[in-house]
Amino acid sequence: MDNKQFLIRDANPNDISTLMELIRLMAEFEGCLDFLEATPKKLEDTLFCENPLAFVLLAEMNGNAIGFATYHRIYSTFLAQPGIWLDDLYIKAEYRRLGVGEALIKRLCQITQKIEGGRIDWIVAVNNTPAIKFYEKMGAKIIQQVRLCRLDREAIAQGTAS
């Protein structure tokens, strides 16, 4: 499929219900629907405010949303340069293998170049073999030597308790 048959664009506040649908589909796909806490109000307050915490690229075909990528800026002290953290990349199942994911990654590369960034980072589930193969095809290096670390709400509260 030619990339001209779909459009990659920045999401806007009118896309909130569409984003909610795509986020729900992604949560179902990843088997973590029980953890989904996003609401239209939360998306509005965090993505479409004066100082957005993240940004969304929307993939559309014939005016219908078929996928999205969320990202935010990061900073590498090793490079002394900004970069992009790709938080989510999701394409509806029936539109996979059509070049949509590649187009989203390429747009992220353009955004990273525009900010004179040094890299794009993200995580991928170790058992998501199709995604790993896709990312490697796009030129990504899968780094095995690091592990995701997370302080959840409970740990954060515990860390601030006196």
Tab-separated table of N, CA and C in Angstrom:
chain	number	residue	atom	x	y	z
A	1	MET	N	0.842	-1.177	0.000
A	1	MET	CA	0.000	0.000	0.000
A	1	MET	C	0.883	1.234	0.000
A	2	ASP	N	0.505	2.211	-0.761
A	2	ASP	CA	1.236	3.470	-0.845
A	2	ASP	C	0.862	4.351	0.339
A	3	ASN	N	1.860	5.002	0.956
A	3	ASN	CA	1.618	5.857	2.108
A	3	ASN	C	0.624	6.964	1.824
A	4	LYS	N	0.410	7.316	0.551
A	4	LYS	CA	-0.513	8.396	0.214
A	4	LYS	C	-1.960	8.007	0.480
A	5	GLN	N	-2.232	6.745	0.735
A	5	GLN	CA	-3.596	6.307	0.995
A	5	GLN	C	-3.997	6.491	2.453
A	6	PHE	N	-3.060	6.864	3.272
A	6	PHE	CA	-3.407	7.203	4.648
A	6	PHE	C	-2.674	8.475	5.032
A	7	LEU	N	-3.150	9.084	6.095
A	7	LEU	CA	-2.653	10.377	6.538
A	7	LEU	C	-2.139	10.255	7.965
A	8	ILE	N	-0.997	10.863	8.231
A	8	ILE	CA	-0.477	10.967	9.597
A	8	ILE	C	-0.590	12.441	9.968
A	9	ARG	N	-1.269	12.735	11.065
A	9	ARG	CA	-1.443	14.129	11.484
A	9	ARG	C	-1.404	14.243	12.990
A	10	ASP	N	-1.184	15.474	13.467
A	10	ASP	CA	-1.235	15.738	14.898
A	10	ASP	C	-2.687	15.663	15.364
A	11	ALA	N	-2.905	15.012	16.477
A	11	ALA	CA	-4.251	14.954	17.052
A	11	ALA	C	-4.600	16.307	17.648
A	12	ASN	N	-5.891	16.571	17.761
A	12	ASN	CA	-6.367	17.815	18.359
A	12	ASN	C	-7.516	17.488	19.310
A	13	PRO	N	-8.003	18.462	20.055
A	13	PRO	CA	-9.055	18.178	21.044
A	13	PRO	C	-10.307	17.523	20.465
A	14	ASN	N	-10.583	17.741	19.191
A	14	ASN	CA	-11.746	17.093	18.570
A	14	ASN	C	-11.562	15.585	18.425
A	15	ASP	N	-10.346	15.100	18.630
A	15	ASP	CA	-10.037	13.676	18.470
A	15	ASP	C	-10.114	12.889	19.772
A	16	ILE	N	-10.524	13.510	20.856
A	16	ILE	CA	-10.473	12.839	22.158
A	16	ILE	C	-11.278	11.542	22.181
A	17	SER	N	-12.487	11.533	21.660
A	17	SER	CA	-13.277	10.288	21.691
A	17	SER	C	-12.630	9.215	20.824
A	18	THR	N	-12.041	9.613	19.714
A	18	THR	CA	-11.319	8.669	18.856
A	18	THR	C	-10.110	8.110	19.590
A	19	LEU	N	-9.378	8.974	20.272
A	19	LEU	CA	-8.222	8.514	21.040
A	19	LEU	C	-8.641	7.539	22.130
A	20	MET	N	-9.735	7.840	22.804
A	20	MET	CA	-10.228	6.923	23.845
A	20	MET	C	-10.517	5.545	23.250
A	21	GLU	N	-11.129	5.516	22.081
A	21	GLU	CA	-11.423	4.237	21.423
A	21	GLU	C	-10.132	3.486	21.095
A	22	LEU	N	-9.151	4.180	20.537
A	22	LEU	CA	-7.887	3.541	20.176
A	22	LEU	C	-7.119	3.075	21.412
A	23	ILE	N	-7.131	3.865	22.462
A	23	ILE	CA	-6.451	3.483	23.704
A	23	ILE	C	-7.103	2.239	24.300
A	24	ARG	N	-8.426	2.190	24.245
A	24	ARG	CA	-9.140	1.009	24.750
A	24	ARG	C	-8.780	-0.238	23.919
A	25	LEU	N	-8.744	-0.090	22.603
A	25	LEU	CA	-8.365	-1.219	21.746
A	25	LEU	C	-6.945	-1.687	22.053
A	26	MET	N	-6.033	-0.738	22.284
A	26	MET	CA	-4.661	-1.091	22.618
A	26	MET	C	-4.601	-1.832	23.961
A	27	ALA	N	-5.350	-1.342	24.941
A	27	ALA	CA	-5.372	-2.001	26.254
A	27	ALA	C	-5.917	-3.424	26.131
A	28	GLU	N	-6.937	-3.613	25.313
A	28	GLU	CA	-7.469	-4.963	25.086
A	28	GLU	C	-6.412	-5.842	24.424
A	29	PHE	N	-5.747	-5.312	23.394
A	29	PHE	CA	-4.717	-6.049	22.670
A	29	PHE	C	-3.589	-6.477	23.611
A	30	GLU	N	-3.206	-5.594	24.524
A	30	GLU	CA	-2.107	-5.876	25.437
A	30	GLU	C	-2.559	-6.658	26.672
A	31	GLY	N	-3.856	-6.933	26.784
A	31	GLY	CA	-4.359	-7.711	27.904
A	31	GLY	C	-4.335	-6.983	29.231
A	32	CYS	N	-4.467	-5.659	29.185
A	32	CYS	CA	-4.406	-4.903	30.437
A	32	CYS	C	-5.542	-3.883	30.537
A	33	LEU	N	-6.702	-4.262	30.075
A	33	LEU	CA	-7.869	-3.377	30.105
A	33	LEU	C	-8.213	-2.958	31.532
A	34	ASP	N	-7.957	-3.825	32.505
A	34	ASP	CA	-8.249	-3.505	33.906
A	34	ASP	C	-7.419	-2.330	34.431
A	35	PHE	N	-6.310	-2.024	33.778
A	35	PHE	CA	-5.438	-0.944	34.227
A	35	PHE	C	-5.753	0.392	33.557
A	36	LEU	N	-6.676	0.383	32.623
A	36	LEU	CA	-6.996	1.600	31.871
A	36	LEU	C	-7.725	2.605	32.757
A	37	GLU	N	-7.097	3.760	32.954
A	37	GLU	CA	-7.662	4.836	33.769
A	37	GLU	C	-7.893	6.115	32.970
A	38	ALA	N	-7.498	6.124	31.721
A	38	ALA	CA	-7.664	7.318	30.887
A	38	ALA	C	-9.143	7.650	30.746
A	39	THR	N	-9.438	8.930	30.765
A	39	THR	CA	-10.791	9.435	30.522
A	39	THR	C	-10.665	10.589	29.533
A	40	PRO	N	-11.758	10.940	28.879
A	40	PRO	CA	-11.692	12.107	27.993
A	40	PRO	C	-11.199	13.360	28.706
A	41	LYS	N	-11.626	13.574	29.935
A	41	LYS	CA	-11.208	14.749	30.696
A	41	LYS	C	-9.704	14.717	30.979
A	42	LYS	N	-9.189	13.545	31.383
A	42	LYS	CA	-7.752	13.427	31.638
A	42	LYS	C	-6.943	13.695	30.366
A	43	LEU	N	-7.421	13.175	29.224
A	43	LEU	CA	-6.721	13.424	27.966
A	43	LEU	C	-6.732	14.910	27.625
A	44	GLU	N	-7.875	15.530	27.800
A	44	GLU	CA	-7.985	16.962	27.522
A	44	GLU	C	-7.025	17.758	28.411
A	45	ASP	N	-7.004	17.425	29.701
A	45	ASP	CA	-6.187	18.167	30.672
A	45	ASP	C	-4.683	17.956	30.505
A	46	THR	N	-4.276	16.840	29.907
A	46	THR	CA	-2.850	16.534	29.826
A	46	THR	C	-2.266	16.646	28.419
A	47	LEU	N	-3.102	16.444	27.397
A	47	LEU	CA	-2.605	16.471	26.024
A	47	LEU	C	-2.945	17.756	25.275
A	48	PHE	N	-4.063	18.364	25.640
A	48	PHE	CA	-4.543	19.511	24.879
A	48	PHE	C	-4.687	20.741	25.766
A	49	CYS	N	-3.655	20.980	26.531
A	49	CYS	CA	-3.610	22.100	27.468
A	49	CYS	C	-2.504	23.064	27.032
A	50	GLU	N	-2.275	24.085	27.822
A	50	GLU	CA	-1.266	25.083	27.461
A	50	GLU	C	0.141	24.484	27.365
A	51	ASN	N	0.487	23.600	28.279
A	51	ASN	CA	1.784	22.918	28.260
A	51	ASN	C	1.557	21.409	28.221
A	52	PRO	N	1.308	20.859	27.038
A	52	PRO	CA	0.997	19.423	26.942
A	52	PRO	C	2.111	18.552	27.509
A	53	LEU	N	1.707	17.484	28.173
A	53	LEU	CA	2.669	16.539	28.737
A	53	LEU	C	3.150	15.546	27.690
A	54	ALA	N	2.385	15.381	26.629
A	54	ALA	CA	2.734	14.465	25.543
A	54	ALA	C	1.996	14.919	24.293
A	55	PHE	N	2.335	14.274	23.194
A	55	PHE	CA	1.746	14.614	21.904
A	55	PHE	C	1.257	13.340	21.240
A	56	VAL	N	0.309	13.489	20.324
A	56	VAL	CA	-0.292	12.332	19.670
A	56	VAL	C	-0.272	12.521	18.165
A	57	LEU	N	0.229	11.508	17.473
A	57	LEU	CA	0.110	11.424	16.031
A	57	LEU	C	-1.025	10.457	15.734
A	58	LEU	N	-1.920	10.856	14.865
A	58	LEU	CA	-3.064	10.035	14.498
A	58	LEU	C	-2.892	9.572	13.060
A	59	ALA	N	-3.104	8.291	12.819
A	59	ALA	CA	-3.082	7.738	11.465
A	59	ALA	C	-4.527	7.558	11.020
A	60	GLU	N	-4.832	8.065	9.838
A	60	GLU	CA	-6.197	7.983	9.311
A	60	GLU	C	-6.190	7.427	7.894
A	61	MET	N	-7.257	6.716	7.578
A	61	MET	CA	-7.491	6.260	6.214
A	61	MET	C	-8.940	6.572	5.882
A	62	ASN	N	-9.148	7.287	4.809
A	62	ASN	CA	-10.497	7.695	4.400
A	62	ASN	C	-11.252	8.378	5.533
A	63	GLY	N	-10.543	9.178	6.306
A	63	GLY	CA	-11.156	9.929	7.396
A	63	GLY	C	-11.403	9.129	8.663
A	64	ASN	N	-11.020	7.857	8.680
A	64	ASN	CA	-11.209	7.011	9.868
A	64	ASN	C	-9.869	6.772	10.552
A	65	ALA	N	-9.861	6.922	11.872
A	65	ALA	CA	-8.637	6.675	12.638
A	65	ALA	C	-8.315	5.190	12.621
A	66	ILE	N	-7.063	4.880	12.286
A	66	ILE	CA	-6.640	3.474	12.209
A	66	ILE	C	-5.463	3.174	13.133
A	67	GLY	N	-4.898	4.210	13.751
A	67	GLY	CA	-3.780	3.995	14.656
A	67	GLY	C	-3.283	5.304	15.234
A	68	PHE	N	-2.351	5.182	16.166
A	68	PHE	CA	-1.800	6.381	16.798
A	68	PHE	C	-0.445	6.091	17.414
A	69	ALA	N	0.262	7.176	17.681
A	69	ALA	CA	1.512	7.117	18.441
A	69	ALA	C	1.491	8.274	19.419
A	70	THR	N	1.880	8.006	20.666
A	70	THR	CA	2.028	9.074	21.647
A	70	THR	C	3.508	9.187	21.984
A	71	TYR	N	3.943	10.421	22.206
A	71	TYR	CA	5.353	10.646	22.472
A	71	TYR	C	5.538	11.916	23.295
A	72	HIS	N	6.714	12.025	23.900
A	72	HIS	CA	7.092	13.249	24.593
A	72	HIS	C	8.601	13.410	24.485
A	73	ARG	N	9.057	14.602	24.801
A	73	ARG	CA	10.486	14.884	24.715
A	73	ARG	C	11.217	14.332	25.935
A	74	ILE	N	12.446	13.910	25.693
A	74	ILE	CA	13.344	13.452	26.742
A	74	ILE	C	14.677	14.165	26.566
A	75	TYR	N	15.586	13.919	27.488
A	75	TYR	CA	16.919	14.495	27.386
A	75	TYR	C	17.957	13.434	27.741
A	76	SER	N	18.988	13.350	26.928
A	76	SER	CA	20.085	12.424	27.192
A	76	SER	C	21.295	13.199	27.677
A	77	THR	N	21.725	12.935	28.896
A	77	THR	CA	22.938	13.577	29.392
A	77	THR	C	24.163	13.039	28.660
A	78	PHE	N	24.144	11.779	28.239
A	78	PHE	CA	25.277	11.221	27.520
A	78	PHE	C	25.487	11.920	26.184
A	79	LEU	N	24.374	12.232	25.501
A	79	LEU	CA	24.467	12.920	24.219
A	79	LEU	C	24.438	14.440	24.378
A	80	ALA	N	23.953	14.906	25.525
A	80	ALA	CA	23.695	16.333	25.751
A	80	ALA	C	22.786	16.866	24.651
A	81	GLN	N	21.737	16.069	24.392
A	81	GLN	CA	20.771	16.407	23.352
A	81	GLN	C	19.381	15.942	23.777
A	82	PRO	N	18.358	16.595	23.211
A	82	PRO	CA	17.009	16.096	23.437
A	82	PRO	C	16.753	14.848	22.601
A	83	GLY	N	15.657	14.214	22.868
A	83	GLY	CA	15.217	13.061	22.093
A	83	GLY	C	13.722	12.925	22.249
A	84	ILE	N	13.217	11.817	21.776
A	84	ILE	CA	11.786	11.520	21.848
A	84	ILE	C	11.614	10.190	22.568
A	85	TRP	N	10.649	10.137	23.464
A	85	TRP	CA	10.224	8.874	24.065
A	85	TRP	C	8.900	8.505	23.410
A	86	LEU	N	8.883	7.377	22.704
A	86	LEU	CA	7.664	6.845	22.094
A	86	LEU	C	6.953	6.050	23.173
A	87	ASP	N	5.823	6.561	23.623
A	87	ASP	CA	5.118	5.900	24.714
A	87	ASP	C	4.245	4.769	24.190
A	88	ASP	N	3.421	5.054	23.200
A	88	ASP	CA	2.540	4.030	22.635
A	88	ASP	C	2.541	4.114	21.121
A	89	LEU	N	2.488	2.963	20.497
A	89	LEU	CA	2.301	2.852	19.055
A	89	LEU	C	1.296	1.739	18.855
A	90	TYR	N	0.152	2.070	18.271
A	90	TYR	CA	-0.899	1.073	18.088
A	90	TYR	C	-1.566	1.285	16.736
A	91	ILE	N	-1.778	0.191	16.040
A	91	ILE	CA	-2.503	0.204	14.776
A	91	ILE	C	-3.570	-0.878	14.857
A	92	LYS	N	-4.791	-0.528	14.453
A	92	LYS	CA	-5.870	-1.513	14.451
A	92	LYS	C	-5.434	-2.739	13.654
A	93	ALA	N	-5.826	-3.911	14.117
A	93	ALA	CA	-5.351	-5.177	13.555
A	93	ALA	C	-5.519	-5.262	12.041
A	94	GLU	N	-6.639	-4.823	11.531
A	94	GLU	CA	-6.901	-4.973	10.093
A	94	GLU	C	-6.066	-4.031	9.222
A	95	TYR	N	-5.347	-3.094	9.847
A	95	TYR	CA	-4.519	-2.151	9.095
A	95	TYR	C	-3.020	-2.380	9.306
A	96	ARG	N	-2.675	-3.437	10.007
A	96	ARG	CA	-1.264	-3.749	10.202
A	96	ARG	C	-0.665	-4.292	8.909
A	97	ARG	N	0.617	-4.123	8.766
A	97	ARG	CA	1.374	-4.569	7.589
A	97	ARG	C	1.043	-3.782	6.320
A	98	LEU	N	0.525	-2.570	6.505
A	98	LEU	CA	0.220	-1.709	5.354
A	98	LEU	C	1.155	-0.504	5.281
A	99	GLY	N	2.101	-0.412	6.213
A	99	GLY	CA	3.036	0.704	6.210
A	99	GLY	C	2.676	1.819	7.170
A	100	VAL	N	1.603	1.637	7.940
A	100	VAL	CA	1.152	2.685	8.861
A	100	VAL	C	2.160	2.868	9.996
A	101	GLY	N	2.603	1.782	10.591
A	101	GLY	CA	3.600	1.865	11.666
A	101	GLY	C	4.885	2.501	11.174
A	102	GLU	N	5.308	2.128	9.984
A	102	GLU	CA	6.512	2.713	9.394
A	102	GLU	C	6.329	4.222	9.196
A	103	ALA	N	5.155	4.625	8.734
A	103	ALA	CA	4.898	6.054	8.531
A	103	ALA	C	4.905	6.813	9.864
A	104	LEU	N	4.360	6.204	10.913
A	104	LEU	CA	4.380	6.849	12.228
A	104	LEU	C	5.809	6.993	12.742
A	105	ILE	N	6.616	5.950	12.594
A	105	ILE	CA	8.016	6.009	13.025
A	105	ILE	C	8.776	7.063	12.215
A	106	LYS	N	8.541	7.102	10.923
A	106	LYS	CA	9.221	8.099	10.089
A	106	LYS	C	8.839	9.512	10.504
A	107	ARG	N	7.567	9.729	10.853
A	107	ARG	CA	7.173	11.063	11.315
A	107	ARG	C	7.873	11.403	12.624
A	108	LEU	N	8.006	10.419	13.516
A	108	LEU	CA	8.745	10.652	14.760
A	108	LEU	C	10.207	10.988	14.476
A	109	CYS	N	10.782	10.353	13.466
A	109	CYS	CA	12.161	10.671	13.081
A	109	CYS	C	12.251	12.112	12.597
A	110	GLN	N	11.280	12.552	11.823
A	110	GLN	CA	11.257	13.941	11.344
A	110	GLN	C	11.152	14.915	12.518
A	111	ILE	N	10.281	14.594	13.465
A	111	ILE	CA	10.110	15.449	14.647
A	111	ILE	C	11.408	15.505	15.443
A	112	THR	N	12.066	14.362	15.585
A	112	THR	CA	13.323	14.296	16.332
A	112	THR	C	14.410	15.109	15.633
A	113	GLN	N	14.479	15.023	14.330
A	113	GLN	CA	15.451	15.833	13.591
A	113	GLN	C	15.160	17.318	13.751
A	114	LYS	N	13.888	17.678	13.747
A	114	LYS	CA	13.500	19.087	13.864
A	114	LYS	C	13.956	19.692	15.198
A	115	ILE	N	13.937	18.885	16.261
A	115	ILE	CA	14.377	19.386	17.573
A	115	ILE	C	15.866	19.128	17.795
A	116	GLU	N	16.542	18.687	16.722
A	116	GLU	CA	17.961	18.334	16.791
A	116	GLU	C	18.217	17.276	17.855
A	117	GLY	N	17.317	16.292	17.873
A	117	GLY	CA	17.402	15.213	18.842
A	117	GLY	C	18.388	14.145	18.434
A	118	GLY	N	18.852	13.422	19.435
A	118	GLY	CA	19.858	12.396	19.206
A	118	GLY	C	19.330	10.981	19.140
A	119	ARG	N	18.092	10.766	19.622
A	119	ARG	CA	17.568	9.399	19.589
A	119	ARG	C	16.086	9.369	19.925
A	120	ILE	N	15.498	8.220	19.608
A	120	ILE	CA	14.121	7.904	19.984
A	120	ILE	C	14.204	6.615	20.795
A	121	ASP	N	13.609	6.618	21.971
A	121	ASP	CA	13.613	5.441	22.838
A	121	ASP	C	12.185	4.977	23.082
A	122	TRP	N	12.020	3.693	23.389
A	122	TRP	CA	10.741	3.135	23.788
A	122	TRP	C	10.977	1.732	24.329
A	123	ILE	N	9.939	1.135	24.832
A	123	ILE	CA	10.030	-0.252	25.300
A	123	ILE	C	9.107	-1.117	24.445
A	124	VAL	N	9.371	-2.396	24.436
A	124	VAL	CA	8.533	-3.362	23.737
A	124	VAL	C	8.481	-4.622	24.603
A	125	ALA	N	7.313	-5.222	24.653
A	125	ALA	CA	7.160	-6.456	25.429
A	125	ALA	C	8.051	-7.548	24.841
A	126	VAL	N	8.729	-8.280	25.713
A	126	VAL	CA	9.679	-9.300	25.252
A	126	VAL	C	8.996	-10.404	24.446
A	127	ASN	N	7.706	-10.606	24.656
A	127	ASN	CA	6.999	-11.659	23.920
A	127	ASN	C	6.265	-11.132	22.682
A	128	ASN	N	6.452	-9.858	22.348
A	128	ASN	CA	5.805	-9.274	21.174
A	128	ASN	C	6.752	-9.385	19.977
A	129	THR	N	6.934	-10.618	19.519
A	129	THR	CA	7.882	-10.903	18.442
A	129	THR	C	7.589	-10.120	17.163
A	130	PRO	N	6.326	-10.001	16.733
A	130	PRO	CA	6.084	-9.221	15.505
A	130	PRO	C	6.543	-7.763	15.636
A	131	ALA	N	6.291	-7.164	16.796
A	131	ALA	CA	6.717	-5.775	16.999
A	131	ALA	C	8.240	-5.675	17.024
A	132	ILE	N	8.891	-6.600	17.697
A	132	ILE	CA	10.353	-6.581	17.760
A	132	ILE	C	10.939	-6.690	16.355
A	133	LYS	N	10.418	-7.602	15.539
A	133	LYS	CA	10.901	-7.747	14.159
A	133	LYS	C	10.658	-6.467	13.365
A	134	PHE	N	9.495	-5.851	13.550
A	134	PHE	CA	9.189	-4.600	12.860
A	134	PHE	C	10.167	-3.504	13.267
A	135	TYR	N	10.390	-3.351	14.562
A	135	TYR	CA	11.293	-2.304	15.040
A	135	TYR	C	12.718	-2.523	14.527
A	136	GLU	N	13.163	-3.774	14.534
A	136	GLU	CA	14.501	-4.068	14.014
A	136	GLU	C	14.578	-3.740	12.522
A	137	LYS	N	13.527	-4.042	11.790
A	137	LYS	CA	13.476	-3.706	10.362
A	137	LYS	C	13.580	-2.195	10.151
A	138	MET	N	13.041	-1.430	11.091
A	138	MET	CA	13.094	0.032	11.004
A	138	MET	C	14.465	0.578	11.430
A	139	GLY	N	15.341	-0.304	11.917
A	139	GLY	CA	16.681	0.122	12.310
A	139	GLY	C	16.899	0.216	13.805
A	140	ALA	N	15.895	-0.149	14.592
A	140	ALA	CA	16.029	-0.072	16.053
A	140	ALA	C	16.964	-1.162	16.568
A	141	LYS	N	17.726	-0.806	17.566
A	141	LYS	CA	18.558	-1.776	18.275
A	141	LYS	C	17.812	-2.149	19.555
A	142	ILE	N	17.576	-3.420	19.755
A	142	ILE	CA	16.899	-3.897	20.954
A	142	ILE	C	17.966	-4.098	22.031
A	143	ILE	N	17.889	-3.293	23.062
A	143	ILE	CA	18.909	-3.303	24.118
A	143	ILE	C	18.451	-4.250	25.229
A	144	GLN	N	19.204	-5.306	25.424
A	144	GLN	CA	18.835	-6.334	26.395
A	144	GLN	C	19.376	-6.049	27.798
A	145	GLN	N	20.348	-5.144	27.910
A	145	GLN	CA	21.052	-4.948	29.175
A	145	GLN	C	20.316	-4.066	30.176
A	146	VAL	N	19.177	-3.531	29.830
A	146	VAL	CA	18.459	-2.657	30.757
A	146	VAL	C	17.076	-3.227	31.051
A	147	ARG	N	16.536	-2.832	32.170
A	147	ARG	CA	15.201	-3.251	32.585
A	147	ARG	C	14.389	-2.018	32.938
A	148	LEU	N	13.115	-2.072	32.650
A	148	LEU	CA	12.205	-0.994	33.020
A	148	LEU	C	12.066	-0.973	34.537
A	149	CYS	N	12.192	0.183	35.123
A	149	CYS	CA	11.977	0.374	36.557
A	149	CYS	C	10.791	1.314	36.723
A	150	ARG	N	9.963	1.075	37.722
A	150	ARG	CA	8.793	1.907	37.923
A	150	ARG	C	8.479	2.040	39.399
A	151	LEU	N	8.233	3.261	39.811
A	151	LEU	CA	7.641	3.529	41.112
A	151	LEU	C	6.174	3.823	40.851
A	152	ASP	N	5.278	2.974	41.363
A	152	ASP	CA	3.850	3.212	41.167
A	152	ASP	C	3.340	4.193	42.222
A	153	ARG	N	2.034	4.493	42.191
A	153	ARG	CA	1.475	5.484	43.124
A	153	ARG	C	1.778	5.153	44.574
A	154	GLU	N	1.630	3.876	44.921
A	154	GLU	CA	1.868	3.444	46.300
A	154	GLU	C	3.323	3.684	46.703
A	155	ALA	N	4.249	3.336	45.826
A	155	ALA	CA	5.659	3.521	46.134
A	155	ALA	C	6.024	5.004	46.211
A	156	ILE	N	5.419	5.801	45.348
A	156	ILE	CA	5.666	7.239	45.381
A	156	ILE	C	5.181	7.817	46.709
A	157	ALA	N	3.980	7.419	47.124
A	157	ALA	CA	3.425	7.905	48.402
A	157	ALA	C	4.312	7.454	49.558
A	158	GLN	N	4.777	6.222	49.486
A	158	GLN	CA	5.648	5.694	50.538
A	158	GLN	C	6.964	6.456	50.578
A	159	GLY	N	7.467	6.835	49.418
A	159	GLY	CA	8.742	7.548	49.329
A	159	GLY	C	8.657	8.984	49.848
A	160	THR	N	7.454	9.534	49.903
A	160	THR	CA	7.312	10.905	50.404
A	160	THR	C	6.836	10.940	51.844
A	161	ALA	N	6.490	9.767	52.371
A	161	ALA	CA	6.030	9.707	53.772
A	161	ALA	C	7.220	9.941	54.700
A	162	SER	N	6.941	10.627	55.800
A	162	SER	CA	8.043	10.901	56.738
A	162	SER	C	8.262	9.783	57.714
